Structures are given as structure tokens and as C-alpha cells.
Short mmCIF file of C-alpha atoms in Angstrom, two decimals:
data_model
loop_
_atom_site.label_atom_id
_atom_site.label_comp_id
_atom_site.label_asym_id
_atom_site.label_seq_id
_atom_site.Cartn_x
_atom_site.Cartn_y
_atom_site.Cartn_z
CA MET A 279 105.87 114.19 83.56
CA SER A 280 107.85 117.34 83.62
CA ALA A 281 107.46 120.95 84.57
CA ILE A 282 109.56 122.51 81.84
CA THR A 283 110.64 126.26 83.21
CA GLU A 284 113.89 128.46 82.16
CA GLU A 285 115.41 127.14 85.04
CA THR A 286 114.85 123.67 84.45
CA MET A 287 116.68 124.16 80.88
CA ASP A 288 119.16 125.74 82.37
CA TYR A 289 119.63 123.15 84.79
CA ARG A 290 119.75 120.63 81.82
CA LYS A 291 122.53 122.20 80.04
CA ARG A 292 124.53 122.32 83.22
CA PHE A 293 123.63 118.71 84.16
CA LYS A 294 124.46 117.62 80.63
CA ALA A 295 128.24 118.86 81.11
CA TYR A 296 128.19 117.34 84.52
CA TYR A 297 127.32 113.96 83.27
CA TYR A 298 130.19 113.73 80.52
CA ASP A 299 132.35 115.02 83.18
CA LYS A 300 131.13 112.98 86.66
CA ILE A 301 128.72 110.06 85.61
CA ALA A 302 129.51 108.58 82.14
CA ASN A 303 132.88 106.79 83.11
CA GLU A 304 131.22 105.72 86.43
CA LEU A 305 128.41 104.03 84.21
CA ALA A 306 130.66 102.88 81.42
CA SER A 307 132.53 100.53 84.21
CA PHE A 308 128.97 98.49 84.46
CA GLU A 309 128.80 97.70 80.85
CA ALA A 310 131.01 94.62 81.20
CA TYR A 311 128.91 93.48 83.92
CA ARG A 312 125.52 94.19 81.94
CA THR A 313 126.05 91.42 79.64
CA PRO A 314 126.80 88.45 81.71
CA GLN A 315 123.94 89.48 83.85
CA MET A 316 121.57 89.85 80.73
CA VAL A 317 122.56 86.30 79.67
CA ILE A 318 121.61 84.79 83.13
CA TYR A 319 118.42 86.87 82.86
CA TYR A 320 117.41 85.52 79.35
CA PHE A 321 118.43 82.24 80.35
CA TYR A 322 115.66 81.90 83.15
CA ILE A 323 113.27 83.55 80.45
CA PHE A 324 114.11 80.91 78.26
CA MET A 325 113.66 78.01 81.13
CA ILE A 326 110.30 79.23 81.48
CA ILE A 327 109.48 78.83 77.91
CA LEU A 328 111.06 75.94 77.72
CA THR A 329 108.93 74.68 80.95
CA ILE A 330 105.85 75.73 79.11
CA ALA A 331 107.02 74.53 75.82
CA ILE A 332 107.45 70.81 77.52
CA ALA A 333 104.30 70.92 79.45
CA ILE A 334 102.03 71.51 76.46
CA GLY A 335 104.05 69.16 74.55
CA TRP A 336 103.75 66.41 76.79
CA VAL A 337 99.88 67.37 77.23
CA LEU A 338 99.31 67.21 73.38
CA SER A 339 101.16 63.69 73.13
CA ILE A 340 100.88 61.65 76.02
CA GLY A 341 98.22 63.65 78.13
CA LYS A 342 95.49 62.33 75.95
CA THR A 343 96.13 58.72 77.07
CA MET A 344 95.99 59.41 80.86
CA PRO A 345 93.26 57.94 82.49
CA PRO A 346 89.61 59.30 82.99
CA GLY A 347 89.57 62.08 85.54
CA PHE A 348 93.10 62.55 85.45
CA TRP A 349 92.43 66.54 84.35
CA ASP A 350 89.66 66.95 86.61
CA ARG A 351 89.94 69.39 89.58
CA SER A 352 90.78 66.83 92.23
CA GLY A 353 92.81 64.93 89.72
CA ASP A 354 96.09 64.16 89.57
CA GLY A 355 96.75 66.34 86.82
CA ASN A 356 96.79 69.31 88.86
CA PHE A 357 100.16 68.05 90.35
CA ILE A 358 101.28 68.68 86.86
CA ILE A 359 100.08 72.20 86.50
CA TYR A 360 101.27 73.11 89.77
CA GLY A 361 104.60 71.83 89.12
CA VAL A 362 104.69 73.63 86.05
CA PHE A 363 103.56 76.65 87.67
CA GLY A 364 105.69 76.46 90.55
CA ILE A 365 109.04 76.02 88.17
CA CYS A 366 108.06 79.04 86.12
CA SER A 367 107.60 81.11 89.25
CA GLY A 368 110.63 80.05 90.43
CA PHE A 369 112.65 81.23 87.14
CA TRP A 370 110.71 84.24 87.04
CA PHE A 371 111.72 85.02 90.60
CA LEU A 372 115.39 84.40 89.63
CA ALA A 373 115.24 86.46 86.62
CA ASN A 374 113.35 89.14 88.54
CA LYS A 375 116.29 88.85 91.16
CA VAL A 376 119.20 89.31 88.44
CA LYS A 377 117.21 92.16 87.08
CA LYS A 378 116.54 93.81 90.52
CA ASN A 379 120.34 93.04 91.51
CA PHE A 380 121.55 94.61 88.85
CA GLU A 381 119.76 98.02 88.83
CA ILE A 382 120.48 98.03 92.50
CA LYS A 383 124.21 97.43 91.90
CA VAL A 384 124.28 100.28 89.27
CA LYS A 385 122.32 102.68 91.28
CA LYS A 386 124.82 102.53 94.22
CA GLY A 387 127.52 102.86 91.84
CA VAL A 388 125.98 106.05 90.30
CA ILE A 389 123.43 107.58 92.57
CA GLU A 390 125.82 109.45 94.57
CA SER A 391 127.58 111.24 91.82
CA PHE A 392 123.83 112.14 89.96
CA LEU A 393 122.77 113.21 93.50
CA ALA A 394 125.70 115.37 94.07
CA PHE A 395 124.71 117.78 91.27
CA PHE A 396 121.69 118.71 93.05
CA GLY A 397 123.35 119.53 96.79
CA ASP A 398 123.16 117.44 99.70
CA PHE A 399 120.66 114.54 98.56
CA LYS A 400 121.23 110.97 99.60
CA TRP A 401 119.50 107.75 98.45
CA MET A 402 118.51 105.32 100.44
CA PRO A 403 117.21 102.26 98.85
CA ARG A 404 114.30 100.29 100.33
CA GLU A 405 113.27 102.90 102.90
CA SER A 406 110.34 105.04 103.23
CA LEU A 407 108.90 107.57 105.21
CA PRO A 408 107.54 106.25 108.57
CA ARG A 409 104.35 104.12 108.42
CA GLU A 410 102.80 106.37 111.02
CA GLU A 411 103.94 109.26 109.27
CA ILE A 412 102.11 108.47 106.08
CA GLU A 413 99.02 107.36 108.12
CA GLN A 414 99.09 110.31 109.97
CA SER A 415 98.76 112.48 106.78
CA LYS A 416 95.48 110.74 106.22
CA LEU A 417 96.09 110.70 102.35
CA ILE A 418 95.75 106.80 101.94
CA GLY A 419 93.96 106.01 105.48
CA LEU A 420 95.35 102.66 107.04
CA ILE A 421 98.09 100.56 105.76
CA THR A 422 98.27 96.92 106.13
CA ASP A 423 101.24 96.42 104.02
CA LEU A 424 104.16 98.86 102.79
CA LYS A 425 106.74 97.88 100.17
CA ALA A 426 109.41 100.36 99.69
CA ASP A 427 111.47 101.57 96.81
CA ASP A 428 113.43 104.85 96.61
CA TYR A 429 113.70 107.22 99.17
CA PHE A 430 115.84 110.49 98.61
CA GLN A 431 116.61 112.96 101.27
CA GLY A 432 118.25 116.37 101.31
CA THR A 433 117.53 120.28 101.06
CA HIS A 434 116.71 122.35 97.82
CA LYS A 435 116.40 125.91 98.01
CA GLY A 436 116.94 125.84 101.63
CA LEU A 437 114.09 123.72 102.39
CA LYS A 438 114.18 120.01 104.10
CA PHE A 439 113.18 117.82 101.16
CA VAL A 440 112.21 113.86 101.43
CA ILE A 441 111.20 111.78 98.24
CA SER A 442 109.83 108.53 99.15
CA GLU A 443 108.70 106.07 96.50
CA PHE A 444 106.63 103.24 97.49
CA LYS A 445 103.37 100.86 97.49
CA THR A 446 100.69 100.14 100.02
CA TRP A 447 98.26 97.73 100.39
CA ARG A 448 95.10 97.16 102.57
CA GLY A 449 93.35 94.19 103.91
CA ARG A 450 94.18 90.68 103.56
CA GLY A 451 93.64 87.62 101.47
CA LYS A 452 90.71 88.52 98.89
CA GLN A 453 89.99 91.94 100.94
CA ARG A 454 93.52 92.78 99.94
CA HIS A 455 93.80 95.63 97.45
CA GLN A 456 96.32 98.37 96.74
CA THR A 457 95.47 101.84 97.90
CA PHE A 458 98.58 103.73 96.64
CA GLY A 459 101.88 103.22 94.20
CA GLY A 460 103.68 106.61 93.37
CA ILE A 461 105.84 109.17 95.60
CA PHE A 462 105.27 110.83 98.52
CA VAL A 463 107.09 114.13 98.81
CA LYS A 464 107.63 116.07 102.16
CA ILE A 465 108.86 119.84 101.95
CA ASP A 466 108.98 122.09 105.06
CA MET A 467 106.37 124.83 104.84
CA ASN A 468 106.72 128.77 104.98
CA LYS A 469 104.01 129.14 107.08
CA LYS A 470 103.27 127.84 110.48
CA ILE A 471 100.83 125.21 110.35
CA GLN A 472 99.28 123.96 113.77
CA GLY A 473 96.02 122.00 112.43
CA HIS A 474 95.54 119.58 109.75
CA THR A 475 94.43 120.35 106.23
CA ILE A 476 94.44 117.86 103.46
CA VAL A 477 93.43 118.58 99.75
CA THR A 478 92.54 115.48 97.64
CA GLU A 479 91.53 115.14 94.04
CA GLU A 480 87.98 115.20 93.09
CA LEU A 481 87.27 111.87 91.33
CA SER A 482 84.44 111.78 88.34
CA VAL A 483 82.81 108.46 88.13
CA ALA A 484 84.35 107.80 84.77
CA LYS A 485 87.58 108.34 86.45
CA GLN A 486 87.07 105.95 89.11
CA LEU A 487 86.11 103.27 86.84
CA THR A 488 88.70 103.34 84.29
CA THR A 489 91.86 101.93 84.44
CA PHE A 490 93.81 105.02 84.61
CA ASN A 491 93.35 105.21 88.21
CA LYS A 492 93.55 101.95 89.93
CA PHE A 493 92.86 103.01 93.71
CA PRO A 494 89.15 104.23 93.38
CA LEU A 495 88.29 103.09 96.71
CA CYS A 496 91.22 105.22 98.43
CA GLY A 497 90.21 108.33 99.54
CA VAL A 498 91.88 110.09 102.20
CA ASP A 499 90.71 109.70 105.81
CA SER A 500 88.71 112.52 106.47
CA SER A 501 87.71 111.50 110.08
CA GLY A 502 87.96 114.37 112.42
CA LEU A 503 87.97 117.02 109.80
CA GLU A 504 85.69 119.38 108.13
CA LYS A 505 84.70 119.92 104.65
CA VAL A 506 85.77 123.41 103.47
CA GLU A 507 84.13 125.16 101.01
CA LEU A 508 86.55 127.44 98.90
CA GLU A 509 85.51 130.42 96.71
CA ASP A 510 87.41 129.12 93.56
CA ILE A 511 84.45 127.44 91.74
CA GLU A 512 87.08 125.44 89.39
CA PHE A 513 89.26 124.63 92.19
CA ASN A 514 85.93 122.98 94.22
CA LYS A 515 85.48 121.22 91.07
CA MET A 516 88.97 119.51 91.06
CA PHE A 517 89.83 119.49 94.58
CA LYS A 518 88.02 118.85 97.80
CA VAL A 519 89.38 120.23 100.95
CA TYR A 520 88.91 119.34 104.61
CA SER A 521 90.15 120.67 107.61
CA THR A 522 90.61 120.66 111.29
CA ASP A 523 90.58 124.61 111.23
CA GLN A 524 88.29 126.68 108.69
CA VAL A 525 90.62 129.60 109.17
CA GLU A 526 94.01 127.92 109.09
CA SER A 527 92.79 126.11 105.94
CA ARG A 528 92.07 129.45 104.05
CA TYR A 529 95.09 130.98 105.52
CA ILE A 530 97.24 128.07 103.71
CA LEU A 531 94.93 128.00 100.61
CA THR A 532 94.81 131.43 99.57
CA THR A 533 93.57 132.41 96.14
CA THR A 534 97.24 132.52 94.85
CA PHE A 535 98.15 128.97 95.95
CA MET A 536 94.86 127.60 94.77
CA GLU A 537 96.10 128.52 91.10
CA ARG A 538 99.19 127.02 91.82
CA LEU A 539 97.70 123.66 92.74
CA LYS A 540 95.52 123.91 89.79
CA ASN A 541 98.40 124.44 87.58
CA LEU A 542 100.48 121.49 89.36
CA LYS A 543 97.46 119.19 88.07
CA GLU A 544 97.98 120.53 84.50
CA ILE A 545 101.38 119.57 84.48
CA TYR A 546 101.24 116.38 86.45
CA LYS A 547 98.19 115.12 84.23
CA VAL A 548 98.66 111.28 84.75
CA CYS A 549 99.04 111.31 88.52
CA GLN A 550 96.44 111.87 91.16
CA ILE A 551 97.66 114.37 93.53
CA LYS A 552 96.72 115.19 96.85
CA ALA A 553 98.25 117.06 99.78
CA SER A 554 98.47 117.06 103.28
CA PHE A 555 99.33 120.11 105.48
CA PHE A 556 100.31 119.36 108.97
CA ASP A 557 103.36 119.63 111.63
CA ASP A 558 105.06 122.63 109.97
CA SER A 559 105.26 120.59 106.61
CA ILE A 560 103.45 119.78 103.37
CA LEU A 561 103.20 116.33 102.06
CA ILE A 562 102.16 115.85 98.40
CA ALA A 563 101.49 112.36 97.11
CA MET A 564 101.36 111.71 93.54
CA GLY A 565 99.65 108.28 92.64
CA CYS A 566 101.43 107.61 89.45
CA GLN A 567 101.16 104.45 87.37
CA ARG A 568 104.76 103.59 86.80
CA ASP A 569 107.86 102.82 88.49
CA MET A 570 110.03 105.87 88.95
CA PHE A 571 113.85 106.83 89.29
CA LEU A 572 114.80 103.64 87.19
CA LEU A 573 118.21 103.13 86.24
CA GLY A 574 120.06 100.03 85.21
CA ASP A 575 117.86 98.69 82.88
CA LEU A 576 119.24 95.19 81.83
CA ASN A 577 118.30 95.82 78.16
CA ILE A 578 119.78 98.96 77.76
CA PRO A 579 123.27 99.69 77.31
CA VAL A 580 124.25 101.68 80.69
CA THR A 581 126.19 104.51 78.41
CA ASP A 582 123.12 105.06 76.70
CA THR A 583 122.01 108.58 77.89
CA GLY A 584 118.45 108.05 77.81
CA GLU A 585 117.75 106.56 81.22
CA VAL A 586 120.00 109.04 83.04
CA GLN A 587 118.18 111.93 81.45
CA GLU A 588 114.85 110.18 82.08
CA LEU A 589 115.85 110.19 85.75
CA PHE A 590 117.16 113.81 85.66
CA ASP A 591 113.76 114.83 84.33
CA GLU A 592 111.95 112.84 87.37
CA PHE A 593 113.90 114.00 89.39
CA ILE A 594 113.95 117.66 88.54
CA SER A 595 109.92 117.68 88.09
CA VAL A 596 109.65 116.76 91.68
CA LEU A 597 111.94 119.51 92.90
CA SER A 598 110.14 121.63 90.95
CA LEU A 599 107.30 121.65 93.15
CA VAL A 600 108.95 124.01 95.31
CA ASP A 601 109.00 126.73 92.27
CA LEU A 602 105.42 125.67 91.19
CA LEU A 603 104.14 126.11 94.80
CA HIS A 604 106.53 129.25 95.85
CA LEU A 605 107.54 127.31 99.17
CA ASP A 606 110.77 128.99 99.22
CA SER A 607 109.30 132.39 99.79
CA LYS A 608 108.20 133.76 102.83
CA THR A 609 105.10 135.29 101.35
CA GLY A 610 104.79 132.12 98.63
CA LEU A 611 101.61 130.80 99.67
CA MET B 185 39.19 100.95 105.70
CA PHE B 186 39.78 103.45 102.89
CA GLY B 187 39.32 106.55 105.51
CA MET B 188 41.92 104.83 107.87
CA ASN B 189 44.52 104.53 105.22
CA MET B 190 43.60 108.14 104.12
CA ILE B 191 44.26 109.16 107.89
CA CYS B 192 47.71 107.26 107.84
CA ILE B 193 48.77 108.66 104.95
CA LEU B 194 47.87 112.17 106.11
CA LEU B 195 49.75 111.79 109.11
CA VAL B 196 52.98 110.28 107.34
CA LEU B 197 52.81 113.62 105.12
CA LEU B 198 51.88 116.00 108.00
CA GLY B 199 54.96 114.31 109.94
CA VAL B 200 57.30 114.24 106.86
CA GLY B 201 56.25 118.26 106.34
CA ALA B 202 57.00 118.90 109.98
CA PHE B 203 60.44 117.11 109.86
CA LEU B 204 61.58 119.03 106.55
CA LEU B 205 60.31 122.57 108.29
CA TYR B 206 62.28 121.51 111.35
CA MET B 207 65.41 120.58 109.09
CA VAL B 208 65.15 124.26 107.68
CA TYR B 209 64.85 125.64 111.18
CA VAL B 210 67.83 123.55 112.38
CA GLN B 211 69.70 124.41 109.43
CA LEU B 212 69.29 128.36 109.86
CA ILE B 213 70.79 127.96 113.52
CA GLN B 214 73.52 126.19 112.15
CA LYS B 215 74.19 128.71 109.86
CA LYS B 216 73.85 131.58 112.47
CA ASN B 217 76.10 129.89 114.84
CA LYS B 218 78.76 129.43 112.12
CA VAL B 219 78.95 133.20 111.52
CA GLN B 220 79.23 133.63 115.05
CA GLU B 221 82.28 131.00 114.85
CA ALA B 222 83.66 132.80 112.01
CA LEU B 223 83.07 136.22 113.92
CA ALA B 224 85.07 135.08 116.98
CA SER B 225 87.80 133.79 114.80
CA ILE B 226 88.12 137.28 113.17
CA ASP B 227 88.04 138.79 116.56
CA VAL B 228 91.15 136.53 117.57
CA GLN B 229 93.07 137.70 114.57
CA LEU B 230 92.28 141.43 114.91
CA LYS B 231 93.31 141.33 118.53
CA LYS B 232 96.76 139.86 117.68
CA ARG B 233 96.47 143.19 115.28
CA HIS B 234 95.32 145.54 117.84
CA ASP B 235 98.30 144.25 119.99
CA LEU B 236 101.16 144.35 117.25
CA ILE B 237 100.32 148.08 116.34
CA PRO B 238 101.74 149.50 119.58
CA ASN B 239 104.96 147.90 119.10
CA ILE B 240 105.56 149.15 115.55
CA LEU B 241 104.61 152.53 116.23
CA ALA B 242 107.07 152.46 119.28
CA ILE B 243 109.77 151.98 116.77
CA ALA B 244 108.02 154.36 113.74
CA VAL B 245 108.06 157.49 116.14
CA LYS B 246 111.30 157.53 116.78
CA PHE B 247 112.21 157.52 113.04
CA MET B 248 109.26 158.59 111.33
CA GLU B 249 108.89 162.41 112.63
CA HIS B 250 107.03 163.72 109.60
CA GLU B 251 104.49 161.28 109.74
CA ARG B 252 103.16 162.31 113.34
CA SER B 253 99.47 162.87 111.91
CA LEU B 254 99.31 159.46 110.35
CA ILE B 255 100.57 157.71 113.62
CA GLU B 256 98.42 159.53 115.74
CA ASP B 257 95.16 158.52 113.40
CA VAL B 258 96.43 154.87 113.61
CA THR B 259 96.65 155.45 117.48
CA LYS B 260 92.95 156.60 117.61
CA LEU B 261 91.51 153.93 115.24
CA ARG B 262 93.22 151.14 117.23
CA THR B 263 91.72 152.63 120.47
CA GLU B 264 88.14 153.07 118.91
CA ALA B 265 88.74 149.32 117.81
CA LEU B 266 89.53 147.73 121.02
CA ASN B 267 86.95 149.61 122.51
CA MET B 268 84.09 148.49 120.18
CA LYS B 269 82.06 145.50 121.15
CA SER B 270 81.93 142.18 118.61
CA ASP B 271 78.33 141.34 117.82
CA PHE B 272 76.06 141.06 114.84
CA SER B 273 74.01 144.62 115.65
CA ASN B 274 77.43 146.68 114.90
CA MET B 275 79.02 144.63 112.19
CA GLU B 276 78.72 147.27 109.47
CA ASP B 277 80.42 149.90 111.84
CA LYS B 278 83.16 147.30 112.86
CA ILE B 279 84.19 146.32 109.38
CA LYS B 280 84.29 150.10 108.42
CA LEU B 281 86.75 150.97 111.48
CA GLU B 282 88.86 147.59 110.76
CA ASN B 283 89.20 148.47 107.26
CA GLU B 284 90.22 152.10 107.93
CA LEU B 285 92.87 150.96 110.49
CA GLN B 286 94.29 148.44 107.83
CA SER B 287 94.32 151.19 105.38
CA LYS B 288 96.20 153.55 107.44
CA MET B 289 98.94 150.80 108.74
CA GLY B 290 99.04 150.23 105.03
CA GLN B 291 100.06 153.61 104.57
CA LEU B 292 102.34 153.65 107.53
CA ILE B 293 104.32 150.50 106.19
CA VAL B 294 104.68 152.25 102.60
CA SER B 295 105.58 155.71 104.29
CA ALA B 296 108.35 153.43 106.03
CA GLU B 297 110.14 152.77 103.00
CA ASN B 298 110.97 156.96 102.82
CA TYR B 299 113.18 155.90 105.98
CA PRO B 300 116.43 154.07 105.08
CA THR B 301 117.17 153.81 108.89
CA LEU B 302 113.84 152.79 109.77
CA LYS B 303 113.85 150.19 107.12
CA SER B 304 116.95 148.61 108.14
CA ASN B 305 116.07 148.53 112.12
CA GLU B 306 116.03 144.77 112.69
CA THR B 307 113.17 144.89 115.28
CA MET B 308 110.80 146.86 112.76
CA VAL B 309 111.94 144.29 109.94
CA GLN B 310 110.71 141.38 112.55
CA ALA B 311 107.63 143.49 113.45
CA MET B 312 106.83 144.01 109.75
CA GLU B 313 107.19 140.40 108.97
CA THR B 314 104.68 139.37 111.91
CA PHE B 315 102.27 142.07 110.92
CA ALA B 316 102.21 140.65 107.64
CA GLU B 317 101.75 137.45 108.86
CA VAL B 318 98.58 138.76 110.83
CA GLU B 319 97.29 140.38 108.10
CA ALA B 320 97.25 137.00 106.27
CA GLU B 321 95.62 135.45 109.07
CA ILE B 322 92.96 138.29 109.01
CA ALA B 323 92.45 137.68 105.51
CA ALA B 324 92.21 134.05 106.15
CA ALA B 325 89.51 134.78 109.07
CA ARG B 326 87.35 137.33 106.87
CA ARG B 327 87.09 134.60 104.14
CA PHE B 328 85.86 132.17 106.32
CA TYR B 329 83.45 134.78 107.74
CA ASN B 330 82.34 135.57 103.88
CA ALA B 331 81.71 132.20 103.33
CA ALA B 332 79.41 131.84 106.47
CA VAL B 333 77.87 134.95 105.75
CA LEU B 334 76.94 134.00 102.09
CA ASP B 335 75.33 130.73 103.54
CA LEU B 336 73.33 132.67 106.11
CA ASN B 337 71.94 135.46 103.71
CA ASN B 338 71.12 132.85 101.03
CA ALA B 339 69.02 130.97 103.76
CA VAL B 340 67.59 134.47 105.22
CA GLU B 341 66.64 135.77 101.67
CA ILE B 342 65.18 132.16 100.11
CA TYR B 343 61.88 130.76 100.90
CA PRO B 344 61.09 128.69 103.11
CA SER B 345 63.89 129.65 105.66
CA SER B 346 63.33 133.27 104.95
CA ASP B 347 60.00 132.93 106.77
CA PHE B 348 61.87 131.17 109.90
CA ALA B 349 64.55 134.05 109.73
CA LYS B 350 61.60 136.78 109.88
CA THR B 351 60.12 135.12 112.78
CA MET B 352 63.52 134.47 114.74
CA ASN B 353 64.73 138.38 113.66
CA ILE B 354 67.39 136.62 111.68
CA THR B 355 68.74 139.25 109.12
CA ALA B 356 71.33 139.38 106.37
CA LEU B 357 74.81 140.29 107.46
CA PRO B 358 77.31 142.54 105.86
CA PHE B 359 80.17 141.02 104.03
CA PHE B 360 83.95 141.74 105.37
CA ASN B 361 85.24 143.67 102.31
CA ASP B 362 88.85 144.86 102.34
CA ILE B 363 88.30 147.46 100.21
CA VAL B 364 88.04 151.19 101.91
CA GLU B 365 86.36 154.05 100.08
CA SER B 366 89.34 156.05 99.53
CA GLU B 367 91.23 153.23 98.14
CA LYS B 368 88.51 152.98 95.30
CA ALA B 369 89.37 156.14 94.02
CA PRO B 370 91.69 156.12 90.87
CA ILE B 371 95.37 156.57 91.13
CA ASP B 372 96.93 159.52 89.53
CA ALA B 373 100.36 158.14 88.47
CA ALA B 374 101.53 161.25 87.26
CA ALA B 375 101.15 162.35 90.95
CA TYR B 376 103.29 159.78 92.36
CA PHE B 377 106.18 160.15 89.77
CA ALA B 378 106.00 163.83 90.60
CA LYS B 379 107.07 163.14 94.27
#
């Protein structure tokens, strides 16, 4: 996803110079560490394949001679299956741990230099916005489980900025389903907000049923909020608005701001977008179907600029929300 | 037996019909109350404007000696607006008056650009920013009012709720437009550049 503006292009040129000056050497120091980690990772993958191959080989050669009922649901053959599954899961867990540890090590080593380019941003792994705040936003309703990934905090163009990447689930056992996967962006508003207004995408039935959007049941929590019908017909087709205050919702959602939200959706097509305005800040939820801010892929040399380029593009796209929505200007909204 | 069934069916149909008519009546009342709520919201914002104007004028009068007549116009319109009651019967007059007041304040703010000392006065800058905020809030309240009036006017003009509206003496209301007659006149660019 990207929002290309002249400013972004300028940023890119400056970042390229900055990368070779400050980041490239730091990254290169991890290359020597990457190879043995990659060997360990593929060793575990090999063990998974080997385990499955041995199991299949055993079943094909000796498995047929087992007594009747061996392969039944309550038969002893189940232990073989569970055993194979358990061993493969164990190796899979170890492989992923190696991958994740490498990613965290590279990120820890390089992210400070990366973020220094953008100002005073800090990175906190495995942190997220407080669960209460996420629930208070009413964008994804109640949360049973939350798995935090990346968390960035800083200021951009004079505004306090938080980017929190996480996944949430609701329910237990068979009722458990994922309700969100993506990023929440919290930015200080340039207007005072006393009430609570939420803007959510209007999903067509077709979109809800396709795999493109995995969270058809994850609507906003509109309890205690009134539906707001605005004048822009196109906007009303794309978004639904709920608010505690009909006047304040129109104060926030001026005709200009509605245009900007429509443009935002055009740019971030692949993400489901929702926004919540409360406590003098705006919380934008972007439900994207992929892990963001990745750095340190075991399979790619760390000196390859592609990964850092993608990280830069993702970060700058999120920061450009301030420009897209004119949140830095007093009369912006 | 057939007769009993027919009577039952008729009663059910009558009941459904009566219920539907009742719903039409209820919706009409709800729409009217919504407009009342919207009107009250506008009044809250207009009061903020009326309260802010004297502060701006108090500062402006010290610097803008050549705009005395404009300042007097604003003062007069503000007093009239304060004395005007807010209800459905005088909506058109109220809207016209507030639009005139907004237009005059707009002219005053534009004229303030010609007075550098006034423009840089911190209190004035703060007052102008607050005024801009208040105008934005009035615009939002106006949009809410117009949305509520649109709903009500549709109900008043479309059958069958129009019959109920006539019986209950509910009439269509004017929209709160933000354009005054004087602003509709075409702008003479040459006149501006000649200044």
C-alpha cells in the first residue's frame, strides 16, 4: 500500500542517502549471523519432512500388516498419527522461533537508526495500545485475546502519533474467531472532541463473503450511538457513521473531510478502514490481510535493500495519513 | 364458519391498517421533534457567536476607525438576534437575520486585514480563531438542522403522512442556507484590483 505524494518522493531520495550512511553497515553485521540461523531453520523443516516421510513409509510398508481396528478412530493407530503430528508441530514451533528470533534481533539492531530518520519515534515489540482503549474505540467490539506485534510511538508534524500492529480474537473454543488483524493508528486531533463518533466501511454482501475480508462478523459496536445520515451520497454508500452527538459528528465530518476519507479508501484499497473520534484524538483501524513492518527475513540477505524499502514504504504510508486528512492544520477538517 | 373467518380476516386487516397509520403518525412526531432538537442545537451555537461578538468588536473599535458603520451594523444585528425568539413560526426571519449577521462579521474580519496592528494583536488573533471555531460548529449544527428539516418536509409533502401533517398543523420548514442575497451578486474583479 502506498500514498505517493511529492513529499513522499522527496523523503525517499533523502532516505536512500540516509540508508547508505547509517543503516547499511549495521545491517551488514547481521549477515554472518543469518546463514547459520537459516541452516538451523531449514534443518527443522527437513526434520518435519523426514518425520512425515518416515511415517508414510512405515504405513505403506508395515502399516498394512497391523491388526484389524488398528486404524479405526479409537484404535492404537491414532497414537502414531498424534505422535507424528506432535513431532512435526514441535519442529514447526522451533523453526518459527528461529525465524522470529532472527527477525527481532535484526529489528532491535537496526530499528532505532531507521526510526531516527523520521524524528523521535520509538519501537516497542510485543506492545500494543491498551486493550481498554481499543474496546473503548468501539471499532472492533469486545476482545477475548490480543496478540501484539509492532508498536511505534512518536511525533510527526507536531502531532502525537501511535502505530500499533496486533490481532484480536473473540470467544472461546468453537466460538473463537478472529475479529481484527492489522494496525491501529492513533493521532491527536486538531479539533476538540467531547462525544464519540465512529466511521466504518459499508461492506457489500459479496465483500463480506469473500476471503478478501476475513472479519465479516466484526462490525463496530454501535451501542449507545445514533446513526448519522450525511449529505454526501457517495460517502454514505462507502461508509456508515454512528455518533453520540449529531452536531459534533458533522463538525468532524465536514464535506472536505468526507472527500479525504473517500480518497483514503481509494489509496488503501486492500485494507478495511474504520475510524473512531473520541477523547480529542482519532483512531484509524486498517484491517490489512498481511503482517506489516517486517524486517529480517531469513531467506533474504540482510544487505538486500528491498526489505528496508518496503518497511520505509509502509511506515511513510501510515505517516502520510496526517497529510491525507490534513490533521496538522487548524482548519484542516 | 366462512363468515367468522371473513370477520377475523377483516379485523386483522383493520388492525394492521390502524397500526400502520399509527406508525405514520409516530414518525411524523419524531421528525418534528428531531427538527426541534436541531433548532435547539443551532441556538446553543448561535449563543456562542452572540457572546463572542462583543469581545471582537471591543478590540476592533480601537483600531478600525474607518469601519464605524460596519461595527454599528454588527452591533445592531446582534441585538436584534438576541431579542428574537426561537421557534417554528419565525424561522425564516431568524435565518435571514443570522445570515446577515454572519455576512457582516465576515466583512469585518476581511476589513481587519487592512489594519496590520489589529491583525497582529494577540487577543484579536485568539478571538478570530475562536470565532472560526464557533462558525464551524454553527455550520455543523446547520447541517443537522437541514437534514432534520429535509426529513420532516418529505413527510409533510408525501402522502399519507401529509394528511396527518395537515390535521396536526405541521408545515414544511425553510432550510438554513448560508448564502445571503448580497453574496449572490457576481463579483467585480476589476473593482477589487482598483482598490
